[in-house]
Amino acid sequence: MAADAPTAQGAPEPLFQRLCLIGVGLIGSSIARVARARGDIARTLVVTARSQATLDRVRELGLADVVEEDAAKAVEGADGVIFCIPVGAYAEVMARIAPHLAPGAIVSDVGSTKGSVVRDLTPLLPKGVHLVPAHPMAGTEHSGPDAGFAELFEGRYTMLTPLAGSDPQAVQKIAELWRRCGSMVETLDPVTHDKIVAIVSHLPHLIAFTICSTADDLAEETKEQVLKFAAGGFRDFTRIAASDPTMWRDVFLNNREALLEMLGRFVEDAHALGRAVRWGQADYIEDRINRGRKIRRGLIERHQA
Amino acid sequence: MAADAPTAQGAPEPLFQRLCLIGVGLIGSSIARVARARGDIARTLVVTARSQATLDRVRELGLADVVEEDAAKAVEGADGVIFCIPVGAYAEVMARIAPHLAPGAIVSDVGSTKGSVVRDLTPLLPKGVHLVPAHPMAGTEHSGPDAGFAELFEGRYTMLTPLAGSDPQAVQKIAELWRRCGSMVETLDPVTHDKIVAIVSHLPHLIAFTICSTADDLAEETKEQVLKFAAGGFRDFTRIAASDPTMWRDVFLNNREALLEMLGRFVEDAHALGRAVRWGQADYIEDRINRGRKIRRGLIERHQA
């Protein structure tokens, strides 16, 4: 790729001359850290965020070359812009920055829903600006600019969901950005993406939030004991449930159809297993447990466990 | 305690002269490893198991002083007997060993359900033999004699559910055994125990098995992608779902009432959250997420996270 060609100084040419990150939470600050560490992602890294405290923290951490309060100003002259904010805020922010986007700029994102991103950003996209939605399948339960780390994306998949008429060069550039972050890049359509993440990520989070609030609803005495005796199984669920509330609220609301479909299937299956427990159907229970183990083995074989 | 008094040789007197472990999976082999490492739990450690392969492996690993195929012979002369087998097998094994239990022996166990243990063992208990049910709240998704390790119980709670007329000295001895394994010991009644573990452990496992089998049911194409893109959330669920099928089948069937009650509450709550997603009730969703986070903070404060 041309982007890999060495510059006069012998250092590889950065992918972007001016890359603007809108939002700098776990994902945004991890991209910033990779970009700073590698030097071949952005010649100039611009970060904008809504809160003054976050901007101050970005300056303290030295995460960007330019820290800019005004998103419209931040994107000016940028050849790359990445939304790293909750998906529910995309439309409003896009409306604000759209008139300021440079011709030929590539707009991308890191949101966990892709149908909603296409729905919210496409109508506002200026002519000559390229949209390449992306979703790095990586994260922890921590949030904010301090939560990021440069290794977050290593060995994890990043899904790209380019549109039918997307400029192949723009898609290649975003793919290369993620490869430089250590990611394996896959391309698929937004509908399939949203269905897959509904089962592998959104439903597990909905379930984790639910079981924790179910526990919280138990009588005061039992609840204290729940906390005291929280065993392995529950501990893992509370870890998932510690994730950022605004981000997850937006994810649920913006992947409604697929999430509700998967929730429906899951509840049917949970009831079927509950029924087998009620009626003492040992074989059915064992079969279901063994199917769970099969999925686990599949993950281990794929080095994703 | 008298049990801590040094012997003539200066080493502390073992808690049991002859301790027999019935079953040697993750929990049993971990107890054996602690007992071997410390030397003050059993003067003679006897292990019995159903399969010849397991017995051979116990010999290879040097986990016991005596390896005995026949459970009835294994318990002869033992002052301590611990059931470390799936709870569904208790009644049958107890019927076989009861005539061979020594007067004054203490029978205990490590099962995840306690109401069923009292139900299954009490009627078969010979006069003069003491029953002290116990449940170490520790485990991994691995099973078998190779899965155990001496540190498994360190810093974890072990719940004792003695009966109303239990001999206090027998209860103290089992409590001391678990303290020597590194556990914090708590006493509570079987009904409360079963309710707590239903929410903190059994329901999470039922949910994990279910979501993995729901994923397995998806169309072939999607399933492959589910495996490929399994993100953090789902990975944790598959880890839980990898646990031993026989053990969990028995746990579900032997904690039916409490498990089905908790499953009912959970499904109600999941539906309520799903309804909020359908109708775009952002505040409700955020509130539920925040309650999950509250539970997490509670665990962190208790150093159980």
Coordinates of C-alpha atoms in Angstrom, one line a residue:
Chain A
M1 CA 0.0 0.0 0.0
A2 CA 1.1 3.6 -0.8
A3 CA 0.4 4.4 2.9
D4 CA 3.3 2.1 3.9
A5 CA 5.8 3.9 1.6
P6 CA 8.7 5.4 3.6
T7 CA 8.9 9.2 3.8
A8 CA 12.0 11.2 3.0
Q9 CA 13.0 10.7 6.7
G10 CA 12.7 7.0 6.4
A11 CA 9.6 6.8 8.7
P12 CA 6.5 5.3 7.1
E13 CA 4.1 7.9 5.7
P14 CA 1.2 8.3 8.2
L15 CA -2.2 7.0 7.0
F16 CA -3.8 10.3 7.8
Q17 CA -2.4 13.8 7.7
R18 CA -4.9 15.0 10.3
L19 CA -7.0 12.5 12.1
C20 CA -9.8 13.7 14.4
L21 CA -11.2 11.6 17.2
I22 CA -14.6 12.7 18.3
G23 CA -14.9 11.4 21.9
V24 CA -12.1 9.9 23.9
G25 CA -13.4 7.1 26.2
L26 CA -12.1 3.6 26.3
I27 CA -12.0 3.1 22.5
G28 CA -11.1 6.6 21.5
S29 CA -8.3 6.9 24.0
S30 CA -7.0 3.5 23.0
I31 CA -6.8 4.5 19.3
A32 CA -5.0 7.7 20.5
R33 CA -2.5 5.7 22.4
V34 CA -1.8 3.4 19.4
A35 CA -1.5 6.4 17.1
R36 CA 1.0 8.1 19.5
A37 CA 3.0 4.9 20.0
R38 CA 3.3 4.0 16.3
G39 CA 3.5 7.4 14.6
D40 CA 2.3 6.0 11.3
I41 CA -1.4 6.4 11.8
A42 CA -1.8 10.2 12.0
R43 CA 0.7 13.0 11.3
T44 CA -1.5 15.2 13.5
L45 CA -3.9 13.8 16.0
V46 CA -6.8 16.0 17.0
V47 CA -9.1 15.0 19.9
T48 CA -12.4 16.7 20.7
A49 CA -14.8 15.8 23.6
R50 CA -17.9 17.3 25.1
S51 CA -16.7 17.8 28.7
Q52 CA -13.9 20.2 29.8
A53 CA -12.8 17.6 32.4
T54 CA -12.2 15.1 29.6
L55 CA -10.3 17.6 27.5
D56 CA -8.1 18.6 30.4
R57 CA -7.4 14.9 31.1
V58 CA -6.4 14.3 27.5
R59 CA -3.9 17.2 27.7
E60 CA -2.5 15.8 31.0
L61 CA -2.1 12.4 29.4
G62 CA -0.6 13.8 26.3
L63 CA -3.0 11.8 24.1
A64 CA -3.2 14.3 21.2
D65 CA -1.4 17.0 19.3
V66 CA -4.4 19.2 19.2
V67 CA -7.2 19.2 21.9
E68 CA -10.2 21.1 20.6
E69 CA -13.4 21.9 22.5
D70 CA -15.5 22.7 19.4
A71 CA -16.2 19.6 17.3
A72 CA -16.9 21.7 14.2
K73 CA -13.5 23.3 14.5
A74 CA -11.8 20.0 15.4
V75 CA -12.8 18.3 12.1
E76 CA -11.7 21.3 9.9
G77 CA -8.9 20.2 7.5
A78 CA -9.1 16.6 8.8
D79 CA -8.8 13.8 6.2
G80 CA -10.0 11.3 8.8
V81 CA -12.7 11.7 11.4
I82 CA -13.7 8.9 13.8
F83 CA -16.8 9.0 16.0
C84 CA -15.9 7.4 19.4
I85 CA -19.1 8.5 21.2
P86 CA -22.2 6.6 22.2
V87 CA -24.2 5.8 19.0
G88 CA -27.2 7.8 20.2
A89 CA -25.3 11.0 19.9
Y90 CA -24.1 10.5 16.2
A91 CA -27.0 12.3 14.4
E92 CA -26.7 15.5 16.5
V93 CA -22.9 15.6 16.3
M94 CA -22.9 14.9 12.5
A95 CA -25.4 17.7 12.0
R96 CA -22.9 20.1 13.7
I97 CA -19.7 18.9 12.0
A98 CA -21.0 18.1 8.5
P99 CA -20.6 21.7 7.0
H100 CA -17.0 21.7 8.3
L101 CA -15.9 18.4 6.8
A102 CA -13.1 18.7 4.2
P103 CA -13.8 17.3 0.7
G104 CA -12.5 13.8 0.4
A105 CA -12.4 13.3 4.1
I106 CA -13.2 9.8 5.5
V107 CA -15.7 9.6 8.3
S108 CA -15.7 6.4 10.4
D109 CA -16.8 5.2 13.8
V110 CA -16.4 2.6 16.5
G111 CA -20.0 2.0 17.4
S112 CA -21.4 -1.4 18.4
T113 CA -24.5 -1.0 16.1
K114 CA -24.1 -0.4 12.4
G115 CA -27.6 -0.2 10.9
S116 CA -28.3 2.8 13.1
V117 CA -25.0 4.4 12.0
V118 CA -25.8 4.1 8.3
R119 CA -29.3 5.4 9.1
D120 CA -28.1 8.4 11.1
L121 CA -25.0 9.5 9.2
T122 CA -25.8 8.8 5.5
P123 CA -28.4 11.5 5.1
L124 CA -26.1 14.2 6.6
L125 CA -23.0 13.2 4.7
P126 CA -21.7 16.0 2.4
K127 CA -21.0 15.1 -1.2
G128 CA -17.4 13.9 -1.6
V129 CA -17.1 12.8 2.0
H130 CA -16.7 9.0 2.5
L131 CA -18.5 7.0 5.2
V132 CA -16.8 3.7 6.3
P133 CA -18.6 2.4 9.5
A134 CA -16.4 0.2 11.7
H135 CA -16.7 -1.7 14.9
P136 CA -13.7 -3.0 16.8
M137 CA -14.9 -6.0 18.8
A138 CA -12.9 -5.2 21.8
G139 CA -13.6 -3.6 25.2
T140 CA -13.4 -3.8 28.9
E141 CA -15.9 -2.8 31.6
H142 CA -13.9 0.4 32.2
S143 CA -14.6 3.8 30.5
G144 CA -13.1 7.2 30.1
P145 CA -9.8 8.5 28.7
D146 CA -7.8 6.8 31.5
A147 CA -9.3 3.3 30.6
G148 CA -7.7 3.0 27.2
F149 CA -4.5 1.1 26.4
A150 CA -2.6 0.6 23.2
E151 CA -3.0 -3.2 23.2
L152 CA -6.8 -3.2 23.4
F153 CA -7.4 -4.2 19.8
E154 CA -4.6 -6.7 19.4
G155 CA -5.8 -10.0 18.0
R156 CA -9.4 -8.9 18.1
Y157 CA -11.7 -8.6 15.1
T158 CA -12.8 -5.2 13.7
M159 CA -15.8 -5.4 11.5
L160 CA -16.3 -2.9 8.6
T161 CA -19.7 -2.4 7.1
P162 CA -19.0 -0.3 4.0
L163 CA -22.0 0.8 1.8
A164 CA -22.6 -0.5 -1.7
G165 CA -21.2 2.6 -3.3
S166 CA -18.3 3.1 -0.9
D167 CA -14.9 4.3 -2.3
P168 CA -12.7 1.2 -2.1
Q169 CA -9.7 3.4 -1.2
A170 CA -11.5 4.9 1.7
V171 CA -12.4 1.4 2.9
Q172 CA -8.8 0.2 2.5
K173 CA -7.5 3.1 4.5
I174 CA -9.8 2.4 7.5
A175 CA -9.0 -1.3 7.2
E176 CA -5.3 -0.5 7.3
L177 CA -5.9 1.8 10.4
W178 CA -7.3 -1.2 12.2
R179 CA -4.6 -3.6 11.1
R180 CA -2.1 -1.1 12.5
C181 CA -4.0 -1.2 15.7
G182 CA -3.4 -5.0 15.8
S183 CA -6.9 -6.0 14.6
M184 CA -8.0 -8.6 12.2
V185 CA -10.4 -6.9 9.7
E186 CA -13.5 -8.4 8.3
T187 CA -16.2 -6.9 6.1
L188 CA -19.9 -7.6 6.3
D189 CA -23.2 -6.0 5.8
P190 CA -24.8 -3.9 8.6
V191 CA -27.8 -6.2 9.0
T192 CA -25.7 -9.4 9.5
H193 CA -23.4 -7.3 11.8
D194 CA -26.2 -6.2 14.0
K195 CA -27.6 -9.7 14.3
I196 CA -24.2 -11.2 15.3
V197 CA -23.4 -8.6 17.9
A198 CA -27.0 -8.9 19.2
I199 CA -26.2 -12.5 20.3
V200 CA -22.5 -12.3 21.1
S201 CA -22.5 -9.0 22.9
H202 CA -25.7 -7.0 23.3
L203 CA -27.9 -9.8 24.7
P204 CA -25.1 -11.0 27.1
H205 CA -24.9 -7.4 28.4
L206 CA -28.7 -7.1 28.7
I207 CA -28.7 -10.4 30.6
A208 CA -25.9 -9.3 32.9
F209 CA -27.6 -6.0 33.7
T210 CA -30.8 -7.9 34.4
I211 CA -29.5 -10.6 36.7
C212 CA -27.7 -7.9 38.7
S213 CA -30.8 -5.9 39.1
T214 CA -32.8 -9.0 39.9
A215 CA -30.3 -9.7 42.7
D216 CA -30.6 -6.1 43.8
D217 CA -34.4 -6.5 44.1
L218 CA -34.1 -9.4 46.6
A219 CA -35.1 -8.7 50.1
E220 CA -32.5 -6.7 52.0
E221 CA -31.3 -9.6 54.1
T222 CA -30.8 -11.9 51.2
K223 CA -29.2 -9.2 49.1
E224 CA -26.5 -8.7 51.7
Q225 CA -25.8 -12.4 51.6
V226 CA -25.9 -12.4 47.8
L227 CA -23.0 -9.9 47.9
K228 CA -21.2 -11.8 50.6
F229 CA -21.3 -15.1 48.8
A230 CA -21.2 -14.0 45.2
A231 CA -19.5 -17.0 43.5
G232 CA -17.6 -17.3 40.3
G233 CA -20.7 -17.3 38.0
F234 CA -22.2 -14.2 39.4
R235 CA -18.9 -12.3 39.7
D236 CA -18.4 -12.6 35.9
F237 CA -21.9 -11.2 35.3
T238 CA -21.3 -8.2 37.6
R239 CA -18.1 -7.5 35.7
I240 CA -20.0 -7.3 32.4
A241 CA -22.7 -5.3 34.2
A242 CA -20.1 -2.6 35.2
S243 CA -19.9 -1.3 31.7
D244 CA -20.8 2.3 30.7
P245 CA -24.6 3.0 31.1
T246 CA -25.0 5.7 28.4
M247 CA -23.1 3.7 25.8
W248 CA -25.2 0.5 26.5
R249 CA -28.5 2.4 26.7
D250 CA -27.7 3.7 23.2
V251 CA -26.6 0.3 21.9
F252 CA -29.9 -1.3 23.1
L253 CA -32.0 1.4 21.6
N254 CA -30.1 1.4 18.3
N255 CA -30.1 -2.4 17.8
R256 CA -33.7 -2.9 18.9
E257 CA -34.9 -5.3 16.3
A258 CA -32.0 -7.8 16.4
L259 CA -31.7 -7.5 20.2
L260 CA -35.4 -8.2 20.9
E261 CA -35.3 -11.2 18.4
M262 CA -32.4 -12.7 20.3
L263 CA -33.9 -12.0 23.7
G264 CA -37.1 -13.7 22.5
R265 CA -35.1 -16.8 21.4
F266 CA -33.1 -16.8 24.6
V267 CA -36.1 -16.6 26.9
E268 CA -37.9 -19.4 25.0
D269 CA -34.8 -21.6 25.5
A270 CA -34.5 -20.5 29.2
H271 CA -38.1 -21.5 29.8
A272 CA -37.5 -24.8 28.0
L273 CA -34.6 -25.6 30.3
G274 CA -36.6 -24.4 33.3
R275 CA -39.4 -26.7 32.3
A276 CA -36.9 -29.6 32.0
V277 CA -35.7 -28.8 35.6
R278 CA -39.3 -28.7 36.9
W279 CA -40.2 -32.1 35.3
G280 CA -36.8 -33.8 36.0
Q281 CA -35.8 -34.3 32.4
A282 CA -32.2 -35.1 33.0
D283 CA -31.3 -36.0 29.4
Y284 CA -32.7 -32.7 28.1
I285 CA -30.7 -30.7 30.7
E286 CA -27.5 -32.6 29.9
D287 CA -28.0 -32.1 26.2
R288 CA -28.3 -28.3 26.6
I289 CA -25.3 -28.1 28.9
N290 CA -23.3 -30.1 26.3
R291 CA -24.3 -27.8 23.5
G292 CA -22.9 -24.9 25.6
R293 CA -19.6 -26.7 25.9
K294 CA -19.5 -27.2 22.2
I295 CA -19.6 -23.5 21.6
R296 CA -16.8 -23.1 24.1
R297 CA -14.7 -25.6 22.3
G298 CA -15.3 -23.8 19.0
L299 CA -14.0 -20.6 20.6
I300 CA -10.9 -22.4 22.0
E301 CA -10.2 -23.8 18.5
R302 CA -10.4 -20.3 17.1
H303 CA -8.1 -18.9 19.8
Q304 CA -11.0 -16.6 20.9
A305 CA -11.6 -18.1 24.3
Chain B
M1 CA -8.5 -25.8 69.7
A2 CA -7.3 -29.3 70.8
A3 CA -6.8 -30.1 67.1
D4 CA -4.0 -27.5 67.0
A5 CA -2.0 -29.0 69.8
P6 CA 1.4 -30.1 68.7
T7 CA 2.1 -33.9 68.7
A8 CA 5.1 -35.5 70.4
Q9 CA 7.1 -34.8 67.2
G10 CA 6.2 -31.1 67.2
A11 CA 4.0 -31.3 64.2
P12 CA 0.3 -30.3 64.8
E13 CA -2.1 -33.1 65.4
P14 CA -4.1 -33.8 62.2
L15 CA -7.8 -33.0 62.4
F16 CA -8.7 -36.5 61.2
Q17 CA -6.9 -39.8 61.8
R18 CA -8.3 -41.2 58.6
L19 CA -10.1 -38.9 56.2
C20 CA -11.9 -40.5 53.2
L21 CA -12.8 -38.5 50.1
I22 CA -15.5 -40.0 48.0
G23 CA -14.9 -38.7 44.6
V24 CA -11.8 -36.8 43.4
G25 CA -12.8 -34.2 40.8
L26 CA -12.0 -30.5 40.9
I27 CA -13.1 -30.0 44.6
G28 CA -12.0 -33.4 45.9
S29 CA -8.6 -33.3 44.4
S30 CA -8.1 -29.8 45.7
I31 CA -8.9 -30.9 49.2
A32 CA -6.5 -33.8 48.7
R33 CA -3.8 -31.4 47.5
V34 CA -4.2 -29.1 50.5
A35 CA -4.2 -32.1 52.9
R36 CA -1.0 -33.4 51.4
A37 CA 0.7 -30.0 51.4
R38 CA -0.3 -29.2 55.0
G39 CA -0.1 -32.5 56.8
D40 CA -2.4 -31.3 59.6
I41 CA -5.7 -32.3 58.0
A42 CA -5.5 -36.1 57.8
R43 CA -3.0 -38.5 59.2
T44 CA -4.1 -41.0 56.5
L45 CA -5.9 -39.8 53.4
V46 CA -8.1 -42.3 51.6
V47 CA -9.6 -41.6 48.2
T48 CA -12.2 -43.6 46.5
A49 CA -13.8 -43.0 43.0
R50 CA -16.1 -44.8 40.7
S51 CA -13.8 -45.2 37.6
Q52 CA -10.6 -47.1 37.4
A53 CA -9.0 -44.4 35.2
T54 CA -9.6 -41.8 38.0
L55 CA -8.1 -44.1 40.6
D56 CA -5.1 -44.8 38.5
R57 CA -4.7 -41.0 38.0
V58 CA -4.9 -40.4 41.7
R59 CA -2.1 -42.9 42.2
E60 CA 0.0 -41.3 39.5
L61 CA -0.5 -37.9 41.0
G62 CA 0.2 -39.2 44.5
L63 CA -2.9 -37.5 45.9
A64 CA -3.7 -40.1 48.6
D65 CA -2.1 -42.6 51.1
V66 CA -4.8 -45.2 50.2
V67 CA -6.6 -45.5 46.9
E68 CA -9.6 -47.8 47.3
E69 CA -12.0 -48.9 44.6
D70 CA -14.8 -50.0 46.9
A71 CA -16.5 -47.1 48.7
A72 CA -17.7 -49.3 51.5
K73 CA -14.2 -50.5 52.2
A74 CA -12.8 -47.0 51.8
V75 CA -14.9 -45.5 54.6
E76 CA -14.1 -48.3 57.1
G77 CA -12.3 -46.9 60.1
A78 CA -12.5 -43.4 58.9
D79 CA -13.3 -40.6 61.4
G80 CA -14.1 -38.2 58.5
V81 CA -15.9 -38.9 55.2
I82 CA -16.5 -36.2 52.6
F83 CA -18.8 -36.6 49.6
C84 CA -17.1 -34.9 46.6
I85 CA -19.4 -36.4 43.9
P86 CA -22.4 -34.9 42.0
V87 CA -25.3 -34.4 44.5
G88 CA -27.6 -36.7 42.5
A89 CA -25.4 -39.7 43.5
Y90 CA -25.5 -39.1 47.2
A91 CA -28.4 -41.3 48.2
E92 CA -27.1 -44.3 46.3
V93 CA -23.6 -44.0 47.7
M94 CA -24.8 -43.4 51.2
A95 CA -26.9 -46.5 51.1
R96 CA -23.8 -48.5 50.1
I97 CA -21.4 -47.0 52.8
A98 CA -23.8 -46.5 55.7
P99 CA -23.3 -49.9 57.2
H100 CA -19.6 -49.5 57.1
L101 CA -19.3 -46.0 58.8
A102 CA -17.4 -46.0 62.1
P103 CA -19.3 -44.9 65.2
G104 CA -18.6 -41.2 65.9
A105 CA -17.5 -40.6 62.3
I106 CA -18.3 -37.2 60.7
V107 CA -19.9 -37.3 57.2
S108 CA -19.7 -34.0 55.3
D109 CA -19.8 -33.0 51.6
V110 CA -19.0 -30.2 49.2
G111 CA -22.2 -30.1 47.1
S112 CA -23.8 -26.9 45.8
T113 CA -27.2 -27.8 47.1
K114 CA -27.9 -28.3 50.8
G115 CA -31.6 -29.0 51.2
S116 CA -31.3 -32.1 49.0
V117 CA -28.2 -33.3 50.9
V118 CA -30.1 -33.2 54.2
R119 CA -33.1 -34.8 52.5
D120 CA -31.0 -37.6 50.9
L121 CA -28.4 -38.4 53.7
T122 CA -30.3 -37.9 57.0
P123 CA -32.6 -40.9 56.7
L124 CA -29.7 -43.2 56.0
L125 CA -27.4 -41.8 58.7
P126 CA -26.4 -44.5 61.3
K127 CA -26.9 -43.6 64.9
G128 CA -23.8 -42.0 66.3
V129 CA -22.6 -40.7 62.9
H130 CA -22.6 -36.9 62.5
L131 CA -23.7 -35.1 59.4
V132 CA -22.3 -31.7 58.7
P133 CA -23.2 -30.5 55.2
A134 CA -20.7 -28.0 53.7
H135 CA -20.4 -26.0 50.5
P136 CA -17.1 -24.4 49.5
M137 CA -18.1 -21.5 47.2
A138 CA -15.1 -22.0 44.9
G139 CA -14.6 -23.6 41.5
T140 CA -13.4 -23.2 38.0
E141 CA -14.9 -24.5 34.7
H142 CA -12.5 -27.5 34.8
S143 CA -13.1 -30.9 36.2
G144 CA -11.4 -34.1 37.1
P145 CA -8.5 -35.0 39.4
D146 CA -6.0 -33.0 37.3
A147 CA -8.1 -29.8 37.6
G148 CA -7.6 -29.3 41.4
F149 CA -5.1 -27.1 43.1
A150 CA -4.3 -26.4 46.7
E151 CA -5.1 -22.6 46.5
L152 CA -8.7 -23.1 45.2
F153 CA -10.4 -22.3 48.5
E154 CA -8.2 -19.5 49.6
G155 CA -10.2 -16.3 50.5
R156 CA -13.4 -18.0 49.4
Y157 CA -16.4 -18.6 51.6
T158 CA -17.4 -22.1 52.7
M159 CA -21.0 -22.4 53.9
L160 CA -21.9 -24.9 56.6
T161 CA -25.5 -25.9 57.1
P162 CA -25.5 -28.0 60.3
L163 CA -28.8 -29.5 61.5
A164 CA -30.6 -28.4 64.6
G165 CA -29.3 -31.3 66.7
S166 CA -25.8 -31.4 65.2
D167 CA -22.9 -32.1 67.5
P168 CA -21.1 -28.8 68.0
Q169 CA -17.7 -30.5 68.1
A170 CA -18.3 -32.2 64.7
V171 CA -19.4 -28.8 63.2
Q172 CA -16.2 -27.2 64.7
K173 CA -14.0 -29.9 63.1
I174 CA -15.5 -29.4 59.6
A175 CA -15.2 -25.6 60.1
E176 CA -11.6 -26.0 61.1
L177 CA -10.9 -28.2 58.0
W178 CA -12.2 -25.4 55.8
R179 CA -10.2 -22.8 57.6
R180 CA -7.1 -24.9 57.1
C181 CA -8.0 -24.9 53.4
G182 CA -7.9 -21.1 53.5
S183 CA -11.6 -20.6 53.5
M184 CA -13.8 -18.2 55.4
V185 CA -16.5 -20.2 57.1
E186 CA -20.1 -19.1 57.5
T187 CA -23.1 -21.0 59.0
L188 CA -26.6 -20.8 57.7
D189 CA -29.7 -22.8 57.2
P190 CA -30.2 -25.1 54.1
V191 CA -33.2 -23.1 52.8
T192 CA -31.4 -19.7 52.9
H193 CA -28.3 -21.4 51.4
D194 CA -30.2 -22.8 48.5
K195 CA -31.9 -19.5 47.7
I196 CA -28.6 -17.6 47.8
V197 CA -26.8 -20.0 45.6
A198 CA -29.8 -20.1 43.2
I199 CA -29.2 -16.4 42.4
V200 CA -25.4 -16.2 42.7
S201 CA -24.4 -19.4 41.0
H202 CA -27.1 -21.8 39.7
L203 CA -29.2 -19.2 37.7
P204 CA -26.0 -17.7 36.2
H205 CA -25.0 -21.2 35.0
L206 CA -28.5 -22.0 33.7
I207 CA -28.3 -18.7 31.8
A208 CA -24.9 -19.3 30.4
F209 CA -25.8 -22.8 29.2
T210 CA -28.9 -21.4 27.7
I211 CA -27.4 -18.5 25.7
C212 CA -24.7 -20.8 24.4
S213 CA -27.3 -23.3 23.2
T214 CA -29.4 -20.4 21.7
A215 CA -26.3 -19.4 19.8
D216 CA -25.8 -23.0 18.7
D217 CA -29.3 -23.0 17.3
L218 CA -28.7 -20.1 15.0
A219 CA -28.5 -20.8 11.3
E220 CA -25.2 -22.5 10.2
E221 CA -23.9 -19.3 8.6
T222 CA -24.6 -17.1 11.5
K223 CA -23.3 -19.6 13.9
E224 CA -19.9 -19.7 12.3
Q225 CA -19.8 -15.9 12.5
V226 CA -21.0 -16.0 16.1
L227 CA -17.9 -18.1 16.9
K228 CA -15.6 -15.9 14.8
F229 CA -16.7 -12.7 16.4
A230 CA -17.4 -13.8 20.0
A231 CA -16.7 -10.7 22.0
G232 CA -15.9 -10.2 25.6
G233 CA -19.5 -10.6 26.9
F234 CA -20.1 -13.9 25.2
R235 CA -16.7 -15.3 25.9
D236 CA -17.3 -15.0 29.7
F237 CA -20.6 -16.9 29.3
T238 CA -19.0 -19.7 27.3
R239 CA -16.4 -20.0 30.1
I240 CA -19.1 -20.6 32.7
A241 CA -20.9 -22.9 30.2
A242 CA -17.8 -25.2 30.0
S243 CA -18.5 -26.6 33.5
D244 CA -19.1 -30.2 34.2
P245 CA -22.5 -31.4 32.8
T246 CA -23.3 -34.2 35.3
M247 CA -22.6 -32.0 38.3
W248 CA -24.7 -29.1 36.9
R249 CA -27.6 -31.4 35.8
D250 CA -27.7 -32.7 39.4
V251 CA -27.4 -29.2 40.9
F252 CA -30.4 -28.0 38.8
L253 CA -32.5 -31.0 39.7
N254 CA -31.7 -30.8 43.4
N255 CA -32.3 -27.1 43.8
R256 CA -35.4 -27.0 41.7
E257 CA -37.7 -24.8 43.8
A258 CA -35.2 -22.0 44.4
L259 CA -33.8 -22.1 40.9
L260 CA -37.2 -21.9 39.2
E261 CA -38.2 -19.0 41.5
M262 CA -35.1 -17.1 40.6
L263 CA -35.5 -17.9 36.9
G264 CA -39.0 -16.6 37.1
R265 CA -37.9 -13.3 38.6
F266 CA -35.1 -13.0 36.2
V267 CA -37.3 -13.6 33.1
E268 CA -39.8 -11.0 34.3
D269 CA -37.0 -8.5 34.7
A270 CA -35.5 -9.4 31.3
H271 CA -38.9 -8.9 29.7
A272 CA -39.3 -5.6 31.5
L273 CA -36.0 -4.4 30.1
G274 CA -36.8 -5.8 26.7
R275 CA -40.1 -3.9 26.8
A276 CA -38.2 -0.7 27.7
V277 CA -36.0 -1.2 24.7
R278 CA -39.0 -1.8 22.4
W279 CA -40.7 1.4 23.6
G280 CA -37.5 3.5 23.8
Q281 CA -37.7 4.1 27.6
A282 CA -34.2 5.4 28.0
D283 CA -34.5 6.3 31.7
Y284 CA -35.7 2.8 32.7
I285 CA -32.9 1.2 30.8
E286 CA -30.3 3.5 32.4
D287 CA -31.8 2.8 35.8
R288 CA -31.5 -0.9 35.4
I289 CA -27.9 -0.7 34.1
N290 CA -27.0 1.5 37.1
R291 CA -28.4 -1.0 39.5
G292 CA -26.2 -3.7 38.0
R293 CA -23.2 -1.4 38.5
K294 CA -24.2 -0.9 42.2
I295 CA -24.0 -4.7 42.8
R296 CA -20.6 -4.7 41.2
R297 CA -19.4 -1.9 43.5
G298 CA -20.7 -3.9 46.5
L299 CA -18.6 -6.9 45.4
I300 CA -15.5 -4.7 45.0
E301 CA -16.0 -3.2 48.5
R302 CA -16.2 -6.7 49.8
H303 CA -13.1 -7.8 47.9
Q304 CA -15.1 -10.5 46.1
A305 CA -14.9 -8.9 42.6

